[in-house]
Amino acid sequence: MLLDHSAQGVFPIAVTPFLPDGRVDITSIDRMTDFYLAAGATGLTILGIMGEAHKLEPEESVQIVEQIVARAPVPVIVGVSSPGFAAMRALARTAMDLGAAGVMIAPPPSLRTDDQIVGYYGQAVEMIGDDIPFVIQDYPLTLTVVMTPKVIRSIVQNHPSCVMLKHEDWPGLEKISALRGFEADGSMRSISILTGNGGLFLDFEVERGADGAMTGYAFPEMLVDVVKAIKAGDRDAAHNMFDAHLPLVRYEQQANIGLAVRKYVLQKRGAIAHDAQRKPGSAISKTAAAEIEYLLSRVARFDSRAAI
Amino acid sequence: MLLDHSAQGVFPIAVTPFLPDGRVDITSIDRMTDFYLAAGATGLTILGIMGEAHKLEPEESVQIVEQIVARAPVPVIVGVSSPGFAAMRALARTAMDLGAAGVMIAPPPSLRTDDQIVGYYGQAVEMIGDDIPFVIQDYPLTLTVVMTPKVIRSIVQNHPSCVMLKHEDWPGLEKISALRGFEADGSMRSISILTGNGGLFLDFEVERGADGAMTGYAFPEMLVDVVKAIKAGDRDAAHNMFDAHLPLVRYEQQANIGLAVRKYVLQKRGAIAHDAQRKPGSAISKTAAAEIEYLLSRVARFDSRAAI
Amino acid sequence: MLLDHSAQGVFPIAVTPFLPDGRVDITSIDRMTDFYLAAGATGLTILGIMGEAHKLEPEESVQIVEQIVARAPVPVIVGVSSPGFAAMRALARTAMDLGAAGVMIAPPPSLRTDDQIVGYYGQAVEMIGDDIPFVIQDYPLTLTVVMTPKVIRSIVQNHPSCVMLKHEDWPGLEKISALRGFEADGSMRSISILTGNGGLFLDFEVERGADGAMTGYAFPEMLVDVVKAIKAGDRDAAHNMFDAHLPLVRYEQQANIGLAVRKYVLQKRGAIAHDAQRKPGSAISKTAAAEIEYLLSRVARFDSRAAI
Amino acid sequence: MLLDHSAQGVFPIAVTPFLPDGRVDITSIDRMTDFYLAAGATGLTILGIMGEAHKLEPEESVQIVEQIVARAPVPVIVGVSSPGFAAMRALARTAMDLGAAGVMIAPPPSLRTDDQIVGYYGQAVEMIGDDIPFVIQDYPLTLTVVMTPKVIRSIVQNHPSCVMLKHEDWPGLEKISALRGFEADGSMRSISILTGNGGLFLDFEVERGADGAMTGYAFPEMLVDVVKAIKAGDRDAAHNMFDAHLPLVRYEQQANIGLAVRKYVLQKRGAIAHDAQRKPGSAISKTAAAEIEYLLSRVARFDSRAAI
């Protein structure tokens, strides 16, 4: 089951569950996987930035891939970004051998010019092999690498194995329109576009042509509903659902503590046993926890799934 | 009417109206000032980053200060941030002579360490004079200067003329709590805290102890209502009002094009004659304009002021 | 006397002389101009970053342009970089009216992509007019904007009024070779390339094809000698002269305090009356001053002009 | 043989030798170790940024530590910087078990405030254990983290296991003076200070009180000679030796391609068999190689060790 350009729906960015002592919480991994599937996920993305991938040892990463791929009957995308191509290749090949559907590659923060970015993806594909479907991770806010639509097009055209864009530019609505325009004018072949940023702009992103979401909001059900409603042409229903969650989406989308908020809610929902992060991590205060509870109670007025 | 630590309510960050050919739109300035006052503003902040201050010639800045101060019977804070202290001093002294209530100073992006930041404000106060009430502008997302609560406390304690913090950290809720904690434990004298970020976290910011908002959301009436409701203890009403606007608040809070969205709505509301920006500026597409219209129509279901 | 692509030799980046109280030191301006001319300057660049241009009021900038252009019988390039195009246009047109030979434009630090950079220069030329010869300032270390040779070529090809590159990339030797390669293969018309970085790589930059130096080293005589010797084919003599000064060149090329070192030496050499900087500025310690004296004494063993 | 505050002399930053196909060049490791020892190294630092440590797999890192520690009868410092504390702890404990003398820890680029930096080292020491001597790596140009002397003092005073500063600030002379001043006034216990930046300021750094160098210049003999001469009070001899190498030191100290220059010279000198870097790496052009050859020939006029 290899990833291709027809992928759509919601690929949650999975967290990595940890025990309070910092070890990987093996037991929670299956529970979490089932949680995402029950929420309507059409795929899964693991070992991303929000998955604390950079804090994992290589053998831990492999075990997590193995466990989730074995459990999930949907395509699993594995984040393989690394400062060195040797580690990227090792994880990518191993993940595919274990049954992953594709890999996701973020550009290193040192890249600046268009040519550097295009060249980097060229080197990466050469290293991992052109038989592995890959996703471009476009996340300038965190990575400080800005990719124009033309740069993305160059990567897509250079590499048949590029099948998806994880779109996380901000603001990024015009970027989606520009890329779909390239497809319409024949200058770029079709790719799947899934969007991030915690879902903060999902409503309009799908209207602009995105195929769905790839983000970690703790209620993936909402992401699923919104994508479906817009694809079904039910604009107002989509926005009603979206707006009901927006206060919490917004709260979760805070730099530094966003992951702590997300894990708090996921734990509360039973998706993971602990909201622990591996060090160095962030935590939320009691006041913040009370704010989240209040937000959940308000979301629950419109969406009973938030009544926990 | 000098600014002091008791300032509260909503000080909108005023835009600067331009004609399509790039000249300052003198006629719109009074109209805009009246608009903000009618919306319930308890003060005004002009010549900020969103006011395109860096694109103005010194004599233009002075004329705008003069015109707005003469028109507005509320305290006017003037942004005087500048790469050189000579220009900062000149504008600060002139603005105060014209009747401004105080000035706002942002740290230059080159500052990194705690001592550099504290030292910079020391130099700035020495240059403009310690008789001018000033506001610390804390805006790490754009300025890349991160001020801890302790650094802010040092500046406050070093300078009696420091009376307010323009709080625009993200996430920043804990920072507000920390500063109010300093006041409670007696280690810092009381200051006014007004918050920015387009209002995206205003609901909880005021609950955490902020005195109000200093931001440019195109419906300052909502900011006014939310601050009042929370101060009156009417939490649910505050959040209801806030949540009704949040989809538009969020849309306006996009990097680069946020000002274009804001000016579009302000023009539509009649606050300014043109949504033009002085070059280099940003603009919105037809699709974006349609999205804003849709958002306005949805806000209008709860707040008739958005029915334009 | 308009600047064109045939410019060569040494265009010192002039400092701006200040009195200890922060006012512009009018008296020193002529003296400094004469000093640069006596050193063999074939042109002058004023109001650059090292000229503390961002700390000047517009009328001060104009006065300095007027005074130096009237004094110097060589082409004078005026730095007109500004956050707003209105100020850029005003200074550019005034400077040219006063007799300047051309202007220099740096990209604002917010630019990231190739298209943004090319687009910015397009807007700038539209604003100042296509009749003013201009210099691209390429200084990624300070401005964080990285221009590839292809981007520079696009700007050159788009704008006949682009006649020179102030090259200050680091490392930048291959960039010079690439640009001269574009000229050789006919894909870019010829431009003048003058190099910066305090002269730290001048020896090889000229060997790679640069036409000379545009930098502020306090012994412009050395820059002149090195450029002449290499152009005359006397490689060893060039390097001998260069190496004799390199310990001081290196010392002057320190971030933050470099300008203080430079002004210290210029004052000592009689080029300016005071080594004062306008605030916020930097200063050197007594130990640093003693280190500079020692370095001067060592340079003087090979170059008697350093025996002060 | 644990590292302590009395360490001095030259601890070269060792490169990691690779074969042209990207595998670690095991054979060259002993040769390189012997080379550094023959050059007069009093210690070695391995797995640093210039050692391409971020491109190594964990098991490769361990093997390199094992091989070099077994070979070198001097203290070996192991770079253990990592985005996650788990990996840092694992490598640190393993390295010490294998006989390393201490570890070096760089702050992650995301740190901004004084408290964040001090807090990070607190967490790191908690994780690796307070029985492992460690070195603070202060390298703002690359890491973008600026540590004031006071921050360094806090770390030193908080952690008895902090025994050394790898000083690589630029400019950094006043920082050395400030730290030595703290020791003199009794506010900080004594630490070893070794300096980096390719040796570009070594002459004055040692005069300011540094104990030696920790950098990778391809002629560590020069670094050894300069440190010895200054410690012996022979200032002019030290500067004569230093100045003879400075043109090459400067050439090697270019961002991005510096490591390629260094490996080229090390290969030429027989220290390693190949100048290959693991991908993504940099390379030098033929013209650059010729420039290096010319520089070597010029250094050789004063230092016969450069006559290769």
PDB file of C-alpha atoms in Angstrom, chain C residues 78-285:
ATOM      1  CA  VAL C  78      24.610  57.136  -1.913  1.00  0.00           C
ATOM      2  CA  GLY C  79      23.022  54.425   0.210  1.00  0.00           C
ATOM      3  CA  VAL C  80      19.245  54.876  -0.009  1.00  0.00           C
ATOM      4  CA  SER C  81      18.019  51.652   1.606  1.00  0.00           C
ATOM      5  CA  SER C  82      14.918  52.259   3.652  1.00  0.00           C
ATOM      6  CA  PRO C  83      11.980  50.298   5.055  1.00  0.00           C
ATOM      7  CA  GLY C  84       9.675  52.450   2.934  1.00  0.00           C
ATOM      8  CA  PHE C  85       9.902  53.266  -0.748  1.00  0.00           C
ATOM      9  CA  ALA C  86       8.779  56.850  -0.180  1.00  0.00           C
ATOM     10  CA  ALA C  87      11.895  57.653   1.818  1.00  0.00           C
ATOM     11  CA  MET C  88      14.046  55.715  -0.638  1.00  0.00           C
ATOM     12  CA  ARG C  89      12.674  57.669  -3.578  1.00  0.00           C
ATOM     13  CA  ALA C  90      13.004  61.018  -1.824  1.00  0.00           C
ATOM     14  CA  LEU C  91      16.636  60.487  -0.906  1.00  0.00           C
ATOM     15  CA  ALA C  92      17.543  58.939  -4.257  1.00  0.00           C
ATOM     16  CA  ARG C  93      16.069  61.746  -6.346  1.00  0.00           C
ATOM     17  CA  THR C  94      17.527  64.441  -4.109  1.00  0.00           C
ATOM     18  CA  ALA C  95      20.949  62.831  -4.082  1.00  0.00           C
ATOM     19  CA  MET C  96      21.021  62.608  -7.868  1.00  0.00           C
ATOM     20  CA  ASP C  97      19.895  66.226  -8.168  1.00  0.00           C
ATOM     21  CA  LEU C  98      22.820  67.144  -5.928  1.00  0.00           C
ATOM     22  CA  GLY C  99      25.251  65.363  -8.220  1.00  0.00           C
ATOM     23  CA  ALA C 100      25.534  61.844  -6.895  1.00  0.00           C
ATOM     24  CA  ALA C 101      26.671  59.227  -9.430  1.00  0.00           C
ATOM     25  CA  GLY C 102      24.286  56.493  -8.311  1.00  0.00           C
ATOM     26  CA  VAL C 103      22.543  54.876  -5.374  1.00  0.00           C
ATOM     27  CA  MET C 104      22.925  51.631  -3.459  1.00  0.00           C
ATOM     28  CA  ILE C 105      19.947  49.518  -2.424  1.00  0.00           C
ATOM     29  CA  ALA C 106      20.021  46.689   0.124  1.00  0.00           C
ATOM     30  CA  PRO C 107      17.196  44.168   0.328  1.00  0.00           C
ATOM     31  CA  PRO C 108      15.099  44.279   3.506  1.00  0.00           C
ATOM     32  CA  PRO C 109      15.822  41.379   5.885  1.00  0.00           C
ATOM     33  CA  SER C 110      12.305  39.982   5.516  1.00  0.00           C
ATOM     34  CA  LEU C 111      12.884  38.761   1.957  1.00  0.00           C
ATOM     35  CA  ARG C 112      13.410  35.042   1.623  1.00  0.00           C
ATOM     36  CA  THR C 113      12.666  33.603  -1.799  1.00  0.00           C
ATOM     37  CA  ASP C 114      14.301  34.296  -5.141  1.00  0.00           C
ATOM     38  CA  ASP C 115      11.091  35.816  -6.478  1.00  0.00           C
ATOM     39  CA  GLN C 116      10.705  38.095  -3.482  1.00  0.00           C
ATOM     40  CA  ILE C 117      14.205  39.480  -4.001  1.00  0.00           C
ATOM     41  CA  VAL C 118      13.831  40.000  -7.740  1.00  0.00           C
ATOM     42  CA  GLY C 119      10.398  41.505  -7.151  1.00  0.00           C
ATOM     43  CA  TYR C 120      11.687  43.890  -4.526  1.00  0.00           C
ATOM     44  CA  TYR C 121      14.281  45.360  -6.861  1.00  0.00           C
ATOM     45  CA  GLY C 122      11.592  45.664  -9.507  1.00  0.00           C
ATOM     46  CA  GLN C 123       9.452  47.721  -7.153  1.00  0.00           C
ATOM     47  CA  ALA C 124      12.422  49.786  -6.022  1.00  0.00           C
ATOM     48  CA  VAL C 125      13.377  50.692  -9.591  1.00  0.00           C
ATOM     49  CA  GLU C 126       9.771  51.580 -10.361  1.00  0.00           C
ATOM     50  CA  MET C 127       9.772  53.901  -7.359  1.00  0.00           C
ATOM     51  CA  ILE C 128      13.092  55.690  -7.753  1.00  0.00           C
ATOM     52  CA  GLY C 129      12.899  55.740 -11.555  1.00  0.00           C
ATOM     53  CA  ASP C 130      14.858  53.784 -14.125  1.00  0.00           C
ATOM     54  CA  ASP C 131      17.142  56.710 -14.885  1.00  0.00           C
ATOM     55  CA  ILE C 132      19.161  56.362 -11.671  1.00  0.00           C
ATOM     56  CA  PRO C 133      22.143  53.970 -11.822  1.00  0.00           C
ATOM     57  CA  PHE C 134      21.981  51.630  -8.878  1.00  0.00           C
ATOM     58  CA  VAL C 135      24.123  49.163  -6.974  1.00  0.00           C
ATOM     59  CA  ILE C 136      22.831  45.873  -5.538  1.00  0.00           C
ATOM     60  CA  GLN C 137      24.052  45.446  -1.972  1.00  0.00           C
ATOM     61  CA  ASP C 138      24.521  41.745  -1.326  1.00  0.00           C
ATOM     62  CA  TYR C 139      25.335  41.323   2.360  1.00  0.00           C
ATOM     63  CA  PRO C 140      23.782  38.117   3.707  1.00  0.00           C
ATOM     64  CA  LEU C 141      25.723  38.003   6.980  1.00  0.00           C
ATOM     65  CA  THR C 142      24.013  41.150   8.226  1.00  0.00           C
ATOM     66  CA  LEU C 143      20.868  41.316   6.110  1.00  0.00           C
ATOM     67  CA  THR C 144      20.098  37.552   6.184  1.00  0.00           C
ATOM     68  CA  VAL C 145      19.033  37.762   2.543  1.00  0.00           C
ATOM     69  CA  VAL C 146      20.827  35.250   0.333  1.00  0.00           C
ATOM     70  CA  MET C 147      21.040  36.096  -3.375  1.00  0.00           C
ATOM     71  CA  THR C 148      22.182  33.411  -5.750  1.00  0.00           C
ATOM     72  CA  PRO C 149      24.152  34.364  -8.861  1.00  0.00           C
ATOM     73  CA  LYS C 150      20.978  33.630 -10.832  1.00  0.00           C
ATOM     74  CA  VAL C 151      18.984  36.104  -8.765  1.00  0.00           C
ATOM     75  CA  ILE C 152      21.603  38.773  -9.317  1.00  0.00           C
ATOM     76  CA  ARG C 153      21.557  37.998 -13.014  1.00  0.00           C
ATOM     77  CA  SER C 154      17.778  38.394 -13.111  1.00  0.00           C
ATOM     78  CA  ILE C 155      18.006  41.802 -11.483  1.00  0.00           C
ATOM     79  CA  VAL C 156      20.777  42.882 -13.844  1.00  0.00           C
ATOM     80  CA  GLN C 157      18.891  41.673 -16.907  1.00  0.00           C
ATOM     81  CA  ASN C 158      15.596  43.194 -15.779  1.00  0.00           C
ATOM     82  CA  HIS C 159      17.061  46.622 -15.129  1.00  0.00           C
ATOM     83  CA  PRO C 160      19.522  48.397 -17.421  1.00  0.00           C
ATOM     84  CA  SER C 161      20.033  50.888 -14.585  1.00  0.00           C
ATOM     85  CA  CYS C 162      21.680  48.188 -12.462  1.00  0.00           C
ATOM     86  CA  VAL C 163      25.371  48.791 -13.045  1.00  0.00           C
ATOM     87  CA  MET C 164      27.198  47.401 -10.042  1.00  0.00           C
ATOM     88  CA  LEU C 165      27.208  44.700  -7.377  1.00  0.00           C
ATOM     89  CA  LYS C 166      28.484  45.462  -3.907  1.00  0.00           C
ATOM     90  CA  HIS C 167      29.602  41.932  -3.168  1.00  0.00           C
ATOM     91  CA  GLU C 168      29.728  41.051   0.494  1.00  0.00           C
ATOM     92  CA  ASP C 169      28.781  37.395   0.609  1.00  0.00           C
ATOM     93  CA  TRP C 170      30.892  35.147   2.772  1.00  0.00           C
ATOM     94  CA  PRO C 171      32.209  32.913   1.385  1.00  0.00           C
ATOM     95  CA  GLY C 172      31.847  34.667  -1.910  1.00  0.00           C
ATOM     96  CA  LEU C 173      34.720  33.751  -4.179  1.00  0.00           C
ATOM     97  CA  GLU C 174      32.696  31.247  -6.182  1.00  0.00           C
ATOM     98  CA  LYS C 175      29.931  33.815  -6.573  1.00  0.00           C
ATOM     99  CA  ILE C 176      32.304  36.183  -8.326  1.00  0.00           C
ATOM    100  CA  SER C 177      33.459  33.388 -10.596  1.00  0.00           C
ATOM    101  CA  ALA C 178      29.850  32.424 -11.368  1.00  0.00           C
ATOM    102  CA  LEU C 179      28.868  35.990 -12.274  1.00  0.00           C
ATOM    103  CA  ARG C 180      31.891  36.488 -14.502  1.00  0.00           C
ATOM    104  CA  GLY C 181      30.976  33.146 -16.043  1.00  0.00           C
ATOM    105  CA  PHE C 182      27.502  34.481 -16.860  1.00  0.00           C
ATOM    106  CA  GLU C 183      29.123  37.413 -18.613  1.00  0.00           C
ATOM    107  CA  ALA C 184      31.416  35.085 -20.506  1.00  0.00           C
ATOM    108  CA  ASP C 185      28.602  32.852 -21.704  1.00  0.00           C
ATOM    109  CA  GLY C 186      26.561  35.855 -22.730  1.00  0.00           C
ATOM    110  CA  SER C 187      23.696  35.301 -20.319  1.00  0.00           C
ATOM    111  CA  MET C 188      24.371  38.507 -18.341  1.00  0.00           C
ATOM    112  CA  ARG C 189      25.648  41.861 -19.452  1.00  0.00           C
ATOM    113  CA  SER C 190      28.766  43.196 -17.813  1.00  0.00           C
ATOM    114  CA  ILE C 191      28.554  44.884 -14.430  1.00  0.00           C
ATOM    115  CA  SER C 192      31.077  46.324 -12.042  1.00  0.00           C
ATOM    116  CA  ILE C 193      31.753  44.167  -8.968  1.00  0.00           C
ATOM    117  CA  LEU C 194      33.284  45.786  -5.918  1.00  0.00           C
ATOM    118  CA  THR C 195      33.777  43.747  -2.764  1.00  0.00           C
ATOM    119  CA  GLY C 196      33.254  44.340   0.929  1.00  0.00           C
ATOM    120  CA  ASN C 197      33.743  42.348   4.131  1.00  0.00           C
ATOM    121  CA  GLY C 198      36.336  44.831   5.307  1.00  0.00           C
ATOM    122  CA  GLY C 199      38.708  43.585   2.632  1.00  0.00           C
ATOM    123  CA  LEU C 200      39.223  40.248   4.378  1.00  0.00           C
ATOM    124  CA  PHE C 201      39.230  38.348   1.070  1.00  0.00           C
ATOM    125  CA  LEU C 202      40.190  41.168  -1.280  1.00  0.00           C
ATOM    126  CA  ASP C 203      43.320  39.417  -2.532  1.00  0.00           C
ATOM    127  CA  PHE C 204      41.441  36.510  -4.063  1.00  0.00           C
ATOM    128  CA  GLU C 205      38.302  38.479  -4.861  1.00  0.00           C
ATOM    129  CA  VAL C 206      40.198  40.618  -7.343  1.00  0.00           C
ATOM    130  CA  GLU C 207      41.937  37.552  -8.734  1.00  0.00           C
ATOM    131  CA  ARG C 208      38.490  36.029  -9.282  1.00  0.00           C
ATOM    132  CA  GLY C 209      37.428  39.013 -11.331  1.00  0.00           C
ATOM    133  CA  ALA C 210      36.220  41.718  -8.977  1.00  0.00           C
ATOM    134  CA  ASP C 211      36.889  45.252 -10.197  1.00  0.00           C
ATOM    135  CA  GLY C 212      37.971  46.504  -6.811  1.00  0.00           C
ATOM    136  CA  ALA C 213      36.834  47.155  -3.279  1.00  0.00           C
ATOM    137  CA  MET C 214      33.954  48.941  -1.640  1.00  0.00           C
ATOM    138  CA  THR C 215      34.673  48.711   2.029  1.00  0.00           C
ATOM    139  CA  GLY C 216      35.746  50.831   4.946  1.00  0.00           C
ATOM    140  CA  TYR C 217      39.105  49.524   6.081  1.00  0.00           C
ATOM    141  CA  ALA C 218      40.910  52.403   7.759  1.00  0.00           C
ATOM    142  CA  PHE C 219      43.863  52.112   5.390  1.00  0.00           C
ATOM    143  CA  PRO C 220      42.215  52.466   1.992  1.00  0.00           C
ATOM    144  CA  GLU C 221      45.731  52.880   0.604  1.00  0.00           C
ATOM    145  CA  MET C 222      46.293  49.179   1.100  1.00  0.00           C
ATOM    146  CA  LEU C 223      43.098  48.335  -0.778  1.00  0.00           C
ATOM    147  CA  VAL C 224      44.221  50.595  -3.605  1.00  0.00           C
ATOM    148  CA  ASP C 225      47.670  49.034  -3.742  1.00  0.00           C
ATOM    149  CA  VAL C 226      46.352  45.477  -3.730  1.00  0.00           C
ATOM    150  CA  VAL C 227      43.822  46.108  -6.497  1.00  0.00           C
ATOM    151  CA  LYS C 228      46.466  47.836  -8.627  1.00  0.00           C
ATOM    152  CA  ALA C 229      49.081  45.144  -8.084  1.00  0.00           C
ATOM    153  CA  ILE C 230      46.747  42.313  -9.022  1.00  0.00           C
ATOM    154  CA  LYS C 231      45.437  44.153 -12.064  1.00  0.00           C
ATOM    155  CA  ALA C 232      49.098  44.698 -13.036  1.00  0.00           C
ATOM    156  CA  GLY C 233      49.774  40.990 -12.696  1.00  0.00           C
ATOM    157  CA  ASP C 234      52.063  41.362  -9.706  1.00  0.00           C
ATOM    158  CA  ARG C 235      50.498  38.675  -7.581  1.00  0.00           C
ATOM    159  CA  ASP C 236      53.182  38.270  -4.934  1.00  0.00           C
ATOM    160  CA  ALA C 237      53.485  41.989  -4.353  1.00  0.00           C
ATOM    161  CA  ALA C 238      49.731  42.202  -3.904  1.00  0.00           C
ATOM    162  CA  HIS C 239      49.687  39.438  -1.344  1.00  0.00           C
ATOM    163  CA  ASN C 240      52.714  40.851   0.461  1.00  0.00           C
ATOM    164  CA  MET C 241      50.961  44.154   0.892  1.00  0.00           C
ATOM    165  CA  PHE C 242      47.699  42.442   1.811  1.00  0.00           C
ATOM    166  CA  ASP C 243      49.237  40.075   4.337  1.00  0.00           C
ATOM    167  CA  ALA C 244      51.038  42.912   6.080  1.00  0.00           C
ATOM    168  CA  HIS C 245      47.701  44.481   6.876  1.00  0.00           C
ATOM    169  CA  LEU C 246      45.686  41.320   7.400  1.00  0.00           C
ATOM    170  CA  PRO C 247      46.084  41.153  11.207  1.00  0.00           C
ATOM    171  CA  LEU C 248      44.535  44.617  11.465  1.00  0.00           C
ATOM    172  CA  VAL C 249      41.955  43.964   8.735  1.00  0.00           C
ATOM    173  CA  ARG C 250      40.884  40.916  10.710  1.00  0.00           C
ATOM    174  CA  TYR C 251      40.738  42.889  13.960  1.00  0.00           C
ATOM    175  CA  GLU C 252      38.581  45.564  12.338  1.00  0.00           C
ATOM    176  CA  GLN C 253      36.242  42.931  10.943  1.00  0.00           C
ATOM    177  CA  GLN C 254      34.619  42.079  14.277  1.00  0.00           C
ATOM    178  CA  ALA C 255      30.849  42.230  14.511  1.00  0.00           C
ATOM    179  CA  ASN C 256      29.475  45.048  16.670  1.00  0.00           C
ATOM    180  CA  ILE C 257      32.794  46.694  17.564  1.00  0.00           C
ATOM    181  CA  GLY C 258      34.279  46.824  14.062  1.00  0.00           C
ATOM    182  CA  LEU C 259      33.099  50.363  13.491  1.00  0.00           C
ATOM    183  CA  ALA C 260      34.608  51.487  16.794  1.00  0.00           C
ATOM    184  CA  VAL C 261      37.966  50.043  15.759  1.00  0.00           C
ATOM    185  CA  ARG C 262      37.718  51.701  12.378  1.00  0.00           C
ATOM    186  CA  LYS C 263      36.840  55.121  13.759  1.00  0.00           C
ATOM    187  CA  TYR C 264      39.617  54.836  16.322  1.00  0.00           C
ATOM    188  CA  VAL C 265      42.183  54.349  13.579  1.00  0.00           C
ATOM    189  CA  LEU C 266      40.653  56.994  11.316  1.00  0.00           C
ATOM    190  CA  GLN C 267      40.801  59.507  14.142  1.00  0.00           C
ATOM    191  CA  LYS C 268      44.379  58.548  14.879  1.00  0.00           C
ATOM    192  CA  ARG C 269      45.221  59.034  11.211  1.00  0.00           C
ATOM    193  CA  GLY C 270      43.614  62.466  11.269  1.00  0.00           C
ATOM    194  CA  ALA C 271      40.789  61.622   8.909  1.00  0.00           C
ATOM    195  CA  ILE C 272      38.146  62.588  11.467  1.00  0.00           C
ATOM    196  CA  ALA C 273      38.306  64.617  14.639  1.00  0.00           C
ATOM    197  CA  HIS C 274      36.440  62.222  16.935  1.00  0.00           C
ATOM    198  CA  ASP C 275      35.812  58.512  16.981  1.00  0.00           C
ATOM    199  CA  ALA C 276      32.310  59.098  18.368  1.00  0.00           C
ATOM    200  CA  GLN C 277      29.310  57.114  17.164  1.00  0.00           C
ATOM    201  CA  ARG C 278      25.765  58.337  17.367  1.00  0.00           C
ATOM    202  CA  LYS C 279      23.754  56.332  19.899  1.00  0.00           C
ATOM    203  CA  PRO C 280      23.182  53.436  20.077  1.00  0.00           C
ATOM    204  CA  GLY C 281      26.825  52.831  19.336  1.00  0.00           C
ATOM    205  CA  SER C 282      29.731  50.686  20.394  1.00  0.00           C
ATOM    206  CA  ALA C 283      33.062  51.555  21.963  1.00  0.00           C
ATOM    207  CA  ILE C 284      36.382  49.865  22.547  1.00  0.00           C
ATOM    208  CA  SER C 285      38.093  49.177  25.847  1.00  0.00           C
TER     209      SER C 285
END
